[in-house]
Short mmCIF file of C-alpha atoms in Angstrom, two decimals:
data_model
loop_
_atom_site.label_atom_id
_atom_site.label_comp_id
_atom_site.label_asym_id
_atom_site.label_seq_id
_atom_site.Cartn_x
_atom_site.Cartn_y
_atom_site.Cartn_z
CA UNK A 1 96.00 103.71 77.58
CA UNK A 2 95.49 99.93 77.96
CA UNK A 3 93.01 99.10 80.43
CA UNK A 4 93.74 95.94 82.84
CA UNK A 5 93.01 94.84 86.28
CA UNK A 6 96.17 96.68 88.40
CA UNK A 7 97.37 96.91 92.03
CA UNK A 8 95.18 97.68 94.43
CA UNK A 9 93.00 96.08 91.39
CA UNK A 10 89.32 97.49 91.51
CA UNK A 11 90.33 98.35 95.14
CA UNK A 12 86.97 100.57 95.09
CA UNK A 13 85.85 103.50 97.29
CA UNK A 14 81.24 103.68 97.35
CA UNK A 15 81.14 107.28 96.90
CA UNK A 16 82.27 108.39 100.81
CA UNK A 17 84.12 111.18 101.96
CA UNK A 18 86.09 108.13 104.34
CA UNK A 19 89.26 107.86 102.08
CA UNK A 20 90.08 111.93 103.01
CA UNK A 21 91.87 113.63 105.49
CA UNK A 22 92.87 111.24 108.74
CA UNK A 23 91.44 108.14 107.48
CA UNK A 24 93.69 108.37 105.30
CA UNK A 25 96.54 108.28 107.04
CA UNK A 26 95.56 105.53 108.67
CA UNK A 27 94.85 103.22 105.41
CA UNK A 28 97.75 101.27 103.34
CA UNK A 29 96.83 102.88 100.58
CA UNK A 30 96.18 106.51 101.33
CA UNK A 31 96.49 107.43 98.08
CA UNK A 32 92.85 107.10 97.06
CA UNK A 33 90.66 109.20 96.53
CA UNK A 34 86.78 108.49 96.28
CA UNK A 35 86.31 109.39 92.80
CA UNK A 36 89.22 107.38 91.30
CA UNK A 37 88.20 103.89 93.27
CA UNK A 38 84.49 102.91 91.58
CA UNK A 39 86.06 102.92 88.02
CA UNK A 40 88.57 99.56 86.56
CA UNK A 41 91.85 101.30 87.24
CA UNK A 42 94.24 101.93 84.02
CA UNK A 43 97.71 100.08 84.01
CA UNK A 44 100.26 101.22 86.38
CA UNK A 45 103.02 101.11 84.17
CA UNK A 46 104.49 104.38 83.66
CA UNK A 47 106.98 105.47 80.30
CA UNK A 48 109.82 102.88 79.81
CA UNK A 49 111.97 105.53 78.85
CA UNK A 50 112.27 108.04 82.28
CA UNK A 51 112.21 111.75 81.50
CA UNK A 52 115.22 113.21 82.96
CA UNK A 53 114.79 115.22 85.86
CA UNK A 54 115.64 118.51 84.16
CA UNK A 55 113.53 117.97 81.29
CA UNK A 56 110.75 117.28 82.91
CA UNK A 57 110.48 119.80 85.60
CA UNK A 58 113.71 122.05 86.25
CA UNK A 59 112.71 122.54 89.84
CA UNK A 60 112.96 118.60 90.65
CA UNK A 61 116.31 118.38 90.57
CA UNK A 62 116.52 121.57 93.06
CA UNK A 63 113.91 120.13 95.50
CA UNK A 64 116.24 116.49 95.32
CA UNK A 65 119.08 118.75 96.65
CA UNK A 66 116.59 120.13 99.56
CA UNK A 67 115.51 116.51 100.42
CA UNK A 68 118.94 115.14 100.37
CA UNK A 69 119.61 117.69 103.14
CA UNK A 70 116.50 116.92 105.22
CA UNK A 71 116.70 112.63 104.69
CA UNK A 72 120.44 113.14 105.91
CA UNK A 73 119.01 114.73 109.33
CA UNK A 74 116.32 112.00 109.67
CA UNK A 75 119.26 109.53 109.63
CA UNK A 76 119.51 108.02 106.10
CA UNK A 77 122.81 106.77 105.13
CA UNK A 78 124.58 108.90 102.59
CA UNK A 79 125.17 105.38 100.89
CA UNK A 80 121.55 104.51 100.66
CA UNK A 81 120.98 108.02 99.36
CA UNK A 82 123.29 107.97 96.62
CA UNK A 83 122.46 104.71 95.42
CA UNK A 84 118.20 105.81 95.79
CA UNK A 85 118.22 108.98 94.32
CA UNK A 86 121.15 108.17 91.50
CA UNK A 87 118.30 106.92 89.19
CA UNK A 88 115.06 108.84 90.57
CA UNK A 89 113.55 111.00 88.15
CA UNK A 90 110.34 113.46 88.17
CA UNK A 91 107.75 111.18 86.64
CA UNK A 92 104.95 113.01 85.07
CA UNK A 93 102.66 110.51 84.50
CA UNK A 94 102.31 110.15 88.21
CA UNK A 95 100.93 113.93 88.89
CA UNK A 96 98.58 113.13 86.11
CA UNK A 97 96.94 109.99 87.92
CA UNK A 98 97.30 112.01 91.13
CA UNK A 99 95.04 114.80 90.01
CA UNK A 100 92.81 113.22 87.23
CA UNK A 101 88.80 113.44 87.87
CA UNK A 102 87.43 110.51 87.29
CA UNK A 103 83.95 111.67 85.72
CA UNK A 104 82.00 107.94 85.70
CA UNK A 105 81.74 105.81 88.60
CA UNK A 106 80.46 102.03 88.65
CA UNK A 107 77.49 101.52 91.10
CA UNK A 108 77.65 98.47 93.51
CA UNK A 109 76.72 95.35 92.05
CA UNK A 110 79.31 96.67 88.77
CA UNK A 111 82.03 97.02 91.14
CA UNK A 112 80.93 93.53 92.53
CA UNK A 113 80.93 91.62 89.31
CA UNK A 114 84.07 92.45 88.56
CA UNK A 115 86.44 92.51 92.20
CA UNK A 116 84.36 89.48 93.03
CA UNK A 117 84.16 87.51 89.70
CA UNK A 118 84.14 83.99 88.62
CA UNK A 119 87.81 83.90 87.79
CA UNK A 120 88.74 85.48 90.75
CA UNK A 121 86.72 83.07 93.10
CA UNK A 122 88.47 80.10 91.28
CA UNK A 123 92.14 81.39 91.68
CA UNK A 124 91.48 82.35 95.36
CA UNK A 125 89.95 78.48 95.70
CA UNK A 126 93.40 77.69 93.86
CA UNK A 127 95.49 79.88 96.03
CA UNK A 128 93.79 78.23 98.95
CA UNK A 129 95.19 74.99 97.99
CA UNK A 130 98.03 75.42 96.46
CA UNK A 131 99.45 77.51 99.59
CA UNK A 132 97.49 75.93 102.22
CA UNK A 133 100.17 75.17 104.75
CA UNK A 134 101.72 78.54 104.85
CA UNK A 135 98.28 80.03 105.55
CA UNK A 136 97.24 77.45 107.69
CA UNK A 137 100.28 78.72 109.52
CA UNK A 138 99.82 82.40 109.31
CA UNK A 139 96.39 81.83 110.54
CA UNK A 140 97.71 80.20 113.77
CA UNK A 141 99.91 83.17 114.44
CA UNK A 142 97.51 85.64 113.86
CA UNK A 143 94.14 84.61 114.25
CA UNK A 144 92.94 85.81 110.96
CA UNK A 145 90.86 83.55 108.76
CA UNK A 146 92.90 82.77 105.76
CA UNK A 147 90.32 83.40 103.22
CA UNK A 148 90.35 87.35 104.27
CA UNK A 149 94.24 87.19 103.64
CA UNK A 150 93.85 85.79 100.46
CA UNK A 151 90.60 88.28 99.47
CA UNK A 152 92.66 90.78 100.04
CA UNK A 153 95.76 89.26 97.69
CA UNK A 154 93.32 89.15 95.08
CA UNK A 155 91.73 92.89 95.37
CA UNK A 156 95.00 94.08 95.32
CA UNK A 157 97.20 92.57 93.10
CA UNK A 158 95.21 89.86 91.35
CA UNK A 159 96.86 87.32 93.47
CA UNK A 160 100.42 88.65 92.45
CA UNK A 161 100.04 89.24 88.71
CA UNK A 162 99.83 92.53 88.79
CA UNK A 163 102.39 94.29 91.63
CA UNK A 164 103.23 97.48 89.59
CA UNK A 165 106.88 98.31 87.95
CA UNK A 166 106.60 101.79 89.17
CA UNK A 167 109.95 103.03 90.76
CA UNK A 168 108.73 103.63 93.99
CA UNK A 169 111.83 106.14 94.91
CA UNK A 170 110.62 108.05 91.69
CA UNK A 171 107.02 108.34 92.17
CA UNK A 172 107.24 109.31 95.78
CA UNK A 173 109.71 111.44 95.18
CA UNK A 174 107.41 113.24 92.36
CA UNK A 175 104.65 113.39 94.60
CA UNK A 176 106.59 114.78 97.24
CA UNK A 177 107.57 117.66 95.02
CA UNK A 178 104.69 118.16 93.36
CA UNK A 179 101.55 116.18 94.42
CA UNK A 180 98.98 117.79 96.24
CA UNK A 181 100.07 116.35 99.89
CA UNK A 182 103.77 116.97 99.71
CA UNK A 183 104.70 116.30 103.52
CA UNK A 184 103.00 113.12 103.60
CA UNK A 185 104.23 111.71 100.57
CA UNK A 186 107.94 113.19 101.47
CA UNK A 187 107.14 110.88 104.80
CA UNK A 188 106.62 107.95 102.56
CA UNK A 189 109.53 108.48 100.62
CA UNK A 190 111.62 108.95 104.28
CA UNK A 191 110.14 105.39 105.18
CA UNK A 192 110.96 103.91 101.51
CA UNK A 193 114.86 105.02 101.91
CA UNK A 194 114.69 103.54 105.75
CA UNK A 195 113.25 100.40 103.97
CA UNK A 196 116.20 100.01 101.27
CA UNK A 197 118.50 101.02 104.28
CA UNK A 198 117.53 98.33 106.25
CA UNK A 199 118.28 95.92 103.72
CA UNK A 200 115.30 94.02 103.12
CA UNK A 201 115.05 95.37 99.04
CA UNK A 202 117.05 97.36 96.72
CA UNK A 203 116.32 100.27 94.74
CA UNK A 204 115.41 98.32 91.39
CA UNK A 205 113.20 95.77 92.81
CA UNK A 206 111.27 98.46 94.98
CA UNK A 207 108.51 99.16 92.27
CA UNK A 208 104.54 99.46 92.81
CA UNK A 209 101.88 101.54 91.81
CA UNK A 210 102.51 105.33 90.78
CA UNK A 211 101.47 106.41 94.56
CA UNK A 212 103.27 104.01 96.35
CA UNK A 213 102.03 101.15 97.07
CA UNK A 214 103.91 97.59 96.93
CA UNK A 215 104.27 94.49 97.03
CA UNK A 216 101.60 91.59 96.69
CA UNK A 217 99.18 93.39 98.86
CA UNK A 218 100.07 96.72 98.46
CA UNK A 219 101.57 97.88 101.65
CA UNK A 220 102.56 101.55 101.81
CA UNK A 221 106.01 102.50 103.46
CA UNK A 222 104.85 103.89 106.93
CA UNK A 223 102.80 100.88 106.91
CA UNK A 224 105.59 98.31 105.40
CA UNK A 225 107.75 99.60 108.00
CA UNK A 226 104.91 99.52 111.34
CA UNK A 227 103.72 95.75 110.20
CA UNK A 228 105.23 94.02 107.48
CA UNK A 229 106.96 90.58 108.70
CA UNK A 230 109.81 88.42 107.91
CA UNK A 231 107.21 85.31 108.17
CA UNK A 232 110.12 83.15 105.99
CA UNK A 233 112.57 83.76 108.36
CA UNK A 234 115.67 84.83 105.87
CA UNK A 235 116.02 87.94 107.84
CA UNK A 236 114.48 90.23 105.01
CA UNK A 237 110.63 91.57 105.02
CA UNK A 238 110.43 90.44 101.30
CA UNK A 239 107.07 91.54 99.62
CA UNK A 240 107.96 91.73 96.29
CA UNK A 241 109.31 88.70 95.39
CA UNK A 242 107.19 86.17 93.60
CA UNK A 243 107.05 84.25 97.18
CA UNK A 244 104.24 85.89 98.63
CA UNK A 245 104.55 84.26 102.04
CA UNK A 246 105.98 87.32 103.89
CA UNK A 247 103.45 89.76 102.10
CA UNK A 248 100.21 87.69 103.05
CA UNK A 249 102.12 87.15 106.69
CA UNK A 250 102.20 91.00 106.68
CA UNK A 251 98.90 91.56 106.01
CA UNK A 252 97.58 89.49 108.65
CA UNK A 253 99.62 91.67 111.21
CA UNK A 254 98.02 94.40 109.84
CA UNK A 255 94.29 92.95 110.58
CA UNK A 256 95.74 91.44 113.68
CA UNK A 257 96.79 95.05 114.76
CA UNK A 258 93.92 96.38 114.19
CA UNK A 259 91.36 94.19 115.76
CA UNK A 260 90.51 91.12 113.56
CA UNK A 261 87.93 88.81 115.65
CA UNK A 262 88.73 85.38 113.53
CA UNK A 263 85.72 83.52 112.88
CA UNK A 264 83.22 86.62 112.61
CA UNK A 265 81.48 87.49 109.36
CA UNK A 266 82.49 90.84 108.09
CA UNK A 267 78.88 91.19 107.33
CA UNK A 268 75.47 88.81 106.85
CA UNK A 269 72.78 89.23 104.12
CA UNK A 270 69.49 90.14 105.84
CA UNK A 271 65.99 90.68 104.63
CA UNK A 272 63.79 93.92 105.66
CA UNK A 273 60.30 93.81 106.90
CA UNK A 274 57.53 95.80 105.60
CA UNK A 275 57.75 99.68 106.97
CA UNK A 276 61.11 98.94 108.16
CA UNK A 277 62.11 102.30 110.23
CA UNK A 278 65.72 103.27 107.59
CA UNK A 279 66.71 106.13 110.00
CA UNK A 280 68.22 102.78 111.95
CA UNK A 281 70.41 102.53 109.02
CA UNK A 282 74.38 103.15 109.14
CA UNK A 283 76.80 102.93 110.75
CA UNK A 284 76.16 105.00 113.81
CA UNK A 285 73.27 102.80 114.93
CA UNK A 286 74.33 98.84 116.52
CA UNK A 287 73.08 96.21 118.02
CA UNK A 288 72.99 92.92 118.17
CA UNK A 289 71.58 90.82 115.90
CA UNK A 290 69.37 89.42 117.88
CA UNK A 291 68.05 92.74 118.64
CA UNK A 292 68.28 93.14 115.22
CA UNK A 293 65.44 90.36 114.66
CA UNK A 294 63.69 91.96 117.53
CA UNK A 295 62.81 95.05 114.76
CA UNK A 296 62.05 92.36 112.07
CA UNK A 297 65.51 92.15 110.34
CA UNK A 298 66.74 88.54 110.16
CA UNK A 299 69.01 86.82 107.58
CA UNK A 300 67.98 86.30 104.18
CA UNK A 301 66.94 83.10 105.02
CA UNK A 302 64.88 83.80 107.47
CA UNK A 303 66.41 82.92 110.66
CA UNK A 304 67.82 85.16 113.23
CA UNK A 305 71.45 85.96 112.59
CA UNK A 306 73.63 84.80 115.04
CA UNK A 307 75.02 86.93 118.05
CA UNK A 308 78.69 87.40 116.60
CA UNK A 309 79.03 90.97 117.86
CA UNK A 310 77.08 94.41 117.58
CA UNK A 311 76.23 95.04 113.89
CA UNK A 312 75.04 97.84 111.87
CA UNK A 313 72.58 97.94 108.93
CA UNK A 314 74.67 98.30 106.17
CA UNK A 315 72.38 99.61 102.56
CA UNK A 316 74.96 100.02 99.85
CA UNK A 317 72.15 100.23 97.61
CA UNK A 318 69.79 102.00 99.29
CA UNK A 319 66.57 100.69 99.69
CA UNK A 320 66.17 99.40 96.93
CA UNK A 321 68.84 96.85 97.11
CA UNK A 322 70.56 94.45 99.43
CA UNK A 323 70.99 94.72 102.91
CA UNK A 324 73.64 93.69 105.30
CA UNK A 325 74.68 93.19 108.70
CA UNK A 326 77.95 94.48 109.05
CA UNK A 327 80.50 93.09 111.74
CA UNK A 328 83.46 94.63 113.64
CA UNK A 329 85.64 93.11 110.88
CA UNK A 330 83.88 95.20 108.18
CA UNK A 331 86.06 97.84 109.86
CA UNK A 332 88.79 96.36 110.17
CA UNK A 333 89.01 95.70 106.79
CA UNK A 334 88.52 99.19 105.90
CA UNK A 335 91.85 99.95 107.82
CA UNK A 336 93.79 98.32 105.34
CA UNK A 337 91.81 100.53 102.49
CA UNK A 338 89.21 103.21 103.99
CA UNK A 339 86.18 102.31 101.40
CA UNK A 340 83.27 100.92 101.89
CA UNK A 341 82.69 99.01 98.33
CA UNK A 342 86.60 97.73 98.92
CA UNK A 343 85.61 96.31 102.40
CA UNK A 344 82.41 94.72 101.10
CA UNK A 345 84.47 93.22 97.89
CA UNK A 346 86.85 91.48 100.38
CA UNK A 347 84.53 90.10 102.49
CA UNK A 348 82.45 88.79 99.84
CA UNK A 349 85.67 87.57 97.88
CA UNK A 350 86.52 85.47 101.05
CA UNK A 351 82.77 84.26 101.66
CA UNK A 352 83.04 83.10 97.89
CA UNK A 353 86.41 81.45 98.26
CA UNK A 354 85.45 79.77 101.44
CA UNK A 355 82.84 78.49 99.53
CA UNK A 356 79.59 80.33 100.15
CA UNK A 357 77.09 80.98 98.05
CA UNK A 358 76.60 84.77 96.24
CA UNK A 359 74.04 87.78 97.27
CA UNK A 360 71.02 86.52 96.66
CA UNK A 361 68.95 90.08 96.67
CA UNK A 362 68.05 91.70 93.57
CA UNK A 363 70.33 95.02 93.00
CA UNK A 364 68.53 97.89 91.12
CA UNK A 365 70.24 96.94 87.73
CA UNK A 366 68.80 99.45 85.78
CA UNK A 367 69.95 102.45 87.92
CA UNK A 368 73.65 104.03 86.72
CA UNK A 369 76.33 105.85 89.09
CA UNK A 370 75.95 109.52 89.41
CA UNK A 371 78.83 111.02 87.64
CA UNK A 372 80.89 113.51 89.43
CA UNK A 373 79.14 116.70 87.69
CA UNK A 374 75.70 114.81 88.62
CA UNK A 375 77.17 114.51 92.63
CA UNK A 376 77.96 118.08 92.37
CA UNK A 377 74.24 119.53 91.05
CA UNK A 378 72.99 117.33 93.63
CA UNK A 379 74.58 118.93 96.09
CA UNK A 380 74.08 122.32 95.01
CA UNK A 381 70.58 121.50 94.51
CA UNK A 382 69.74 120.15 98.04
CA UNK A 383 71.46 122.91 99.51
CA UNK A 384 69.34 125.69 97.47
CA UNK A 385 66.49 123.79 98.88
CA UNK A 386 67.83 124.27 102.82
CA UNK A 387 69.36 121.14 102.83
CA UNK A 388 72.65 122.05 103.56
CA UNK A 389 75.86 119.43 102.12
CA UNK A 390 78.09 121.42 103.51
CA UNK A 391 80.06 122.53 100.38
CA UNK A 392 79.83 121.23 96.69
CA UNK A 393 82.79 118.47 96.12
CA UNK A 394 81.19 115.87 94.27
CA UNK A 395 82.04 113.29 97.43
CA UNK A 396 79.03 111.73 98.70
CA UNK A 397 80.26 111.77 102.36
CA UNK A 398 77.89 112.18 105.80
CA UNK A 399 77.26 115.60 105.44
CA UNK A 400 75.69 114.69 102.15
CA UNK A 401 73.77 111.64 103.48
CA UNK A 402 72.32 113.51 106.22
CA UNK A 403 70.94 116.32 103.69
CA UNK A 404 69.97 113.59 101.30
CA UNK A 405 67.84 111.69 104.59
CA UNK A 406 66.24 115.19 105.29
CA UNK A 407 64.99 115.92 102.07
CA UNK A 408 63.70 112.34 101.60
CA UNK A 409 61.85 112.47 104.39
CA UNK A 410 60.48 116.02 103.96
CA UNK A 411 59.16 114.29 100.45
CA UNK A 412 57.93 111.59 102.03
CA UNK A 413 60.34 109.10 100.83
CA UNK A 414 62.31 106.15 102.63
CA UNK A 415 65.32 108.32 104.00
CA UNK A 416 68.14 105.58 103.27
CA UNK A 417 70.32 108.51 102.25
CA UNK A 418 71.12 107.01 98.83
CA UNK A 419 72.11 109.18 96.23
CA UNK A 420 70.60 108.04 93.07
CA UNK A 421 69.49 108.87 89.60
CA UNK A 422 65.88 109.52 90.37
CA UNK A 423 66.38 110.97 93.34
CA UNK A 424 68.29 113.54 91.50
CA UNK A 425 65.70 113.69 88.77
CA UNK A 426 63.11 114.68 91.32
CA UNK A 427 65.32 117.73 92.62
CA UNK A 428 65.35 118.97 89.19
#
């Protein structure tokens, strides 16, 4: 399989239990799952040559018949569903990607090199110019900076190159039948035939990624159909054309919705003082920065940050990395993908293509990811010690953290709750 930068592209998820249950319901990409999002995602492009419905799996073309009944009672045209599901077929590859185990994961600054490269920076400064006056103007609707619109462009579909040819009819449909969240994907594929109903694609153009996903930035259906915008005005919500304007119009509804403050930082490097107190760290602790610099944490320069909003102290790293000061529009962001890493890539991505300068902390670059089987004894082995994780999945999530925290500080170690090599090592 050819490895290559895809939708959604190195759309990453730090190790959190966030991308599960109703956060992800909430995302625009619900598919993900934690383990699949810190690794360069595989191309999207499933077999050329569909395998037929019976060959594939005998009970597809069974549950079609079911679904034809139940989209028929939620008010899809007959017309729409002939011309849908005349071509749909059960698309194995899909199931595959849905339940593969990613066993590696990249750590921070990895993920970082590569969603917020050189290249990248310089086609988002391109971008920038070459479609300045339709952002300028989405930015005056909305009231969201354009460089976050354009951050997230990049992320997820390398600023267009990369939208996915997936059938989306197909792969819904397969994960509807026999993915491991059947109703919700059977909503999404509800939503998909309301979309082609509607008239603003058709059946052949609506292709994305195997779960769903599409368009320039990636919008699932329930989403597409709650936000997406007909910025051009041709009476069509159009996000998969090569004219991205009504996808990056859409995606600034979708921050607008959801709170986007324009002119806030989703986050601010800071510096730590000496004995700095990390049970202040995450996100259930804010203040303001000011306060902030009251307890010795100021920017990495040195000065106070300024008062944009409460903040929390943000380690992705642990202690032993960089820190941050992370703004209300660090979680907005994460609406649009529920992930930590993803959030911090697009801010940064939009920092660099507005210009400023990169992290300048050191990361611990000679630390590796956990792999999933690691994850797992860790968890097993701080709950043997009375540190409970609250079940072995592999998924660093809270539960985790706050076991992690309690053993650090029963061993006299800063509890930044970061799960780590040697941390590990000295469980063993």
């Amino acid at each position: 399989m050819i490895v290559r930068l895809t939708l959604g592209a190195l759309a990453s998820v730090l190790l959190t239990e966030a991308a599960h249950a109703q956060v992800l319901d909430r995302s625009l990409r619900p598919e993900i799952r934690p383990e699949d999002e810190l690794v360069t995602r595989s191309a999207v492009t499933l077999s050329e040559t569909p395998v037929t419905q019976e060959a594939a799996h005998p009970g597809f073309a069974v549950w079609t018949d079911g679904f034809r009944e139940r989209a028929r009672a939620a008010g899809i045209p007959a017309a729409t569903l002939d011309a849908a599901l005349a071509t749909a077929s059960y698309l194995p590859d899909v199931i595959e990607k849905d339940r593969r185990q990613s066993e590696f994961t990249k750590t921070i600054w990895q993920y970082l090199g590569s969603a917020v490269s050189d290249s990248r920076i310089e086609t988002g400064q391109a971008k920038l110019a070459a479609h300045s006056d339709t952002l300028a103007s989405i930015e005056a609707r909305y009231d969201v900076d354009r460089e976050a619109v354009l951050a997230i462009w990049g992320m997820e579909s390398a600023y267009g190159s990369y939208r996915g040819d997936t059938p989306i009819v197909s792969a819904l449909a397969t994960l509807a039948y026999d993915g491991r969240r059947g109703d919700f994907f059977e909503a999404q594929l509800i939503a998909a035939l309301e979309i082609l109903a509607s008239g603003d694609t058709t059946p052949d153009a609506m292709t994305g990624s195997w779960a769903g996903a599409m368009g320039h930035t990636q919008f699932m259906p329930t989403s597409y159909q709650s936000l997406a915008v007909d910025f051009t005005g041709d009476g069509r919500r159009d996000i998969w054309s090569d004219d991205p304007t009504d996808a990056l119009a859409s995606t600034a509804a979708y921050l607008s919705h959801h709170g986007w403050i324009p002119g806030m930082p989703w986050g601010v490097e800071v510096q730590l003082p000496q004995g700095f107190d990390f049970e202040l760290a995450g996100r259930d602790t804010r203040k303001m920065p000011s306060d902030w610099a009251g307890l010795g944490v100021v920017g990495i320069d040195g000065e106070p940050v300024r008062d944009f909003g409460s903040a929390s102290l943000f380690l992705p790293a642990g202690s032993g990395g960089a820190a941050f000061l992370t703004f209300k529009n660090f979680d907005v962001i994460k609406r649009y993908n529920p992930s930590d890493a993803y959030a911090m890539g697009v801010g940064h991505l939009a920092d660099r293509i507005a210009g400023k300068g990169p992290i300048r902390s050191e990361w611990p670059a000679d630390e590796r990811g956990l792999t999933f089987a690691e994850r797992q004894e860790l968890q097993r082995r701080l709950s043997a010690r009375g540190f409970d994780t609250a079940g072995v999945d592999g998924r660093i999530g809270p539960r985790t953290v706050a076991a992690l925290r309690d053993f650090q500080r029963a061993s006299g170690l800063a509890p930044d709750g970061y799960a780590s090599l040697s941390l590990l090592d000295r469980l063993r």
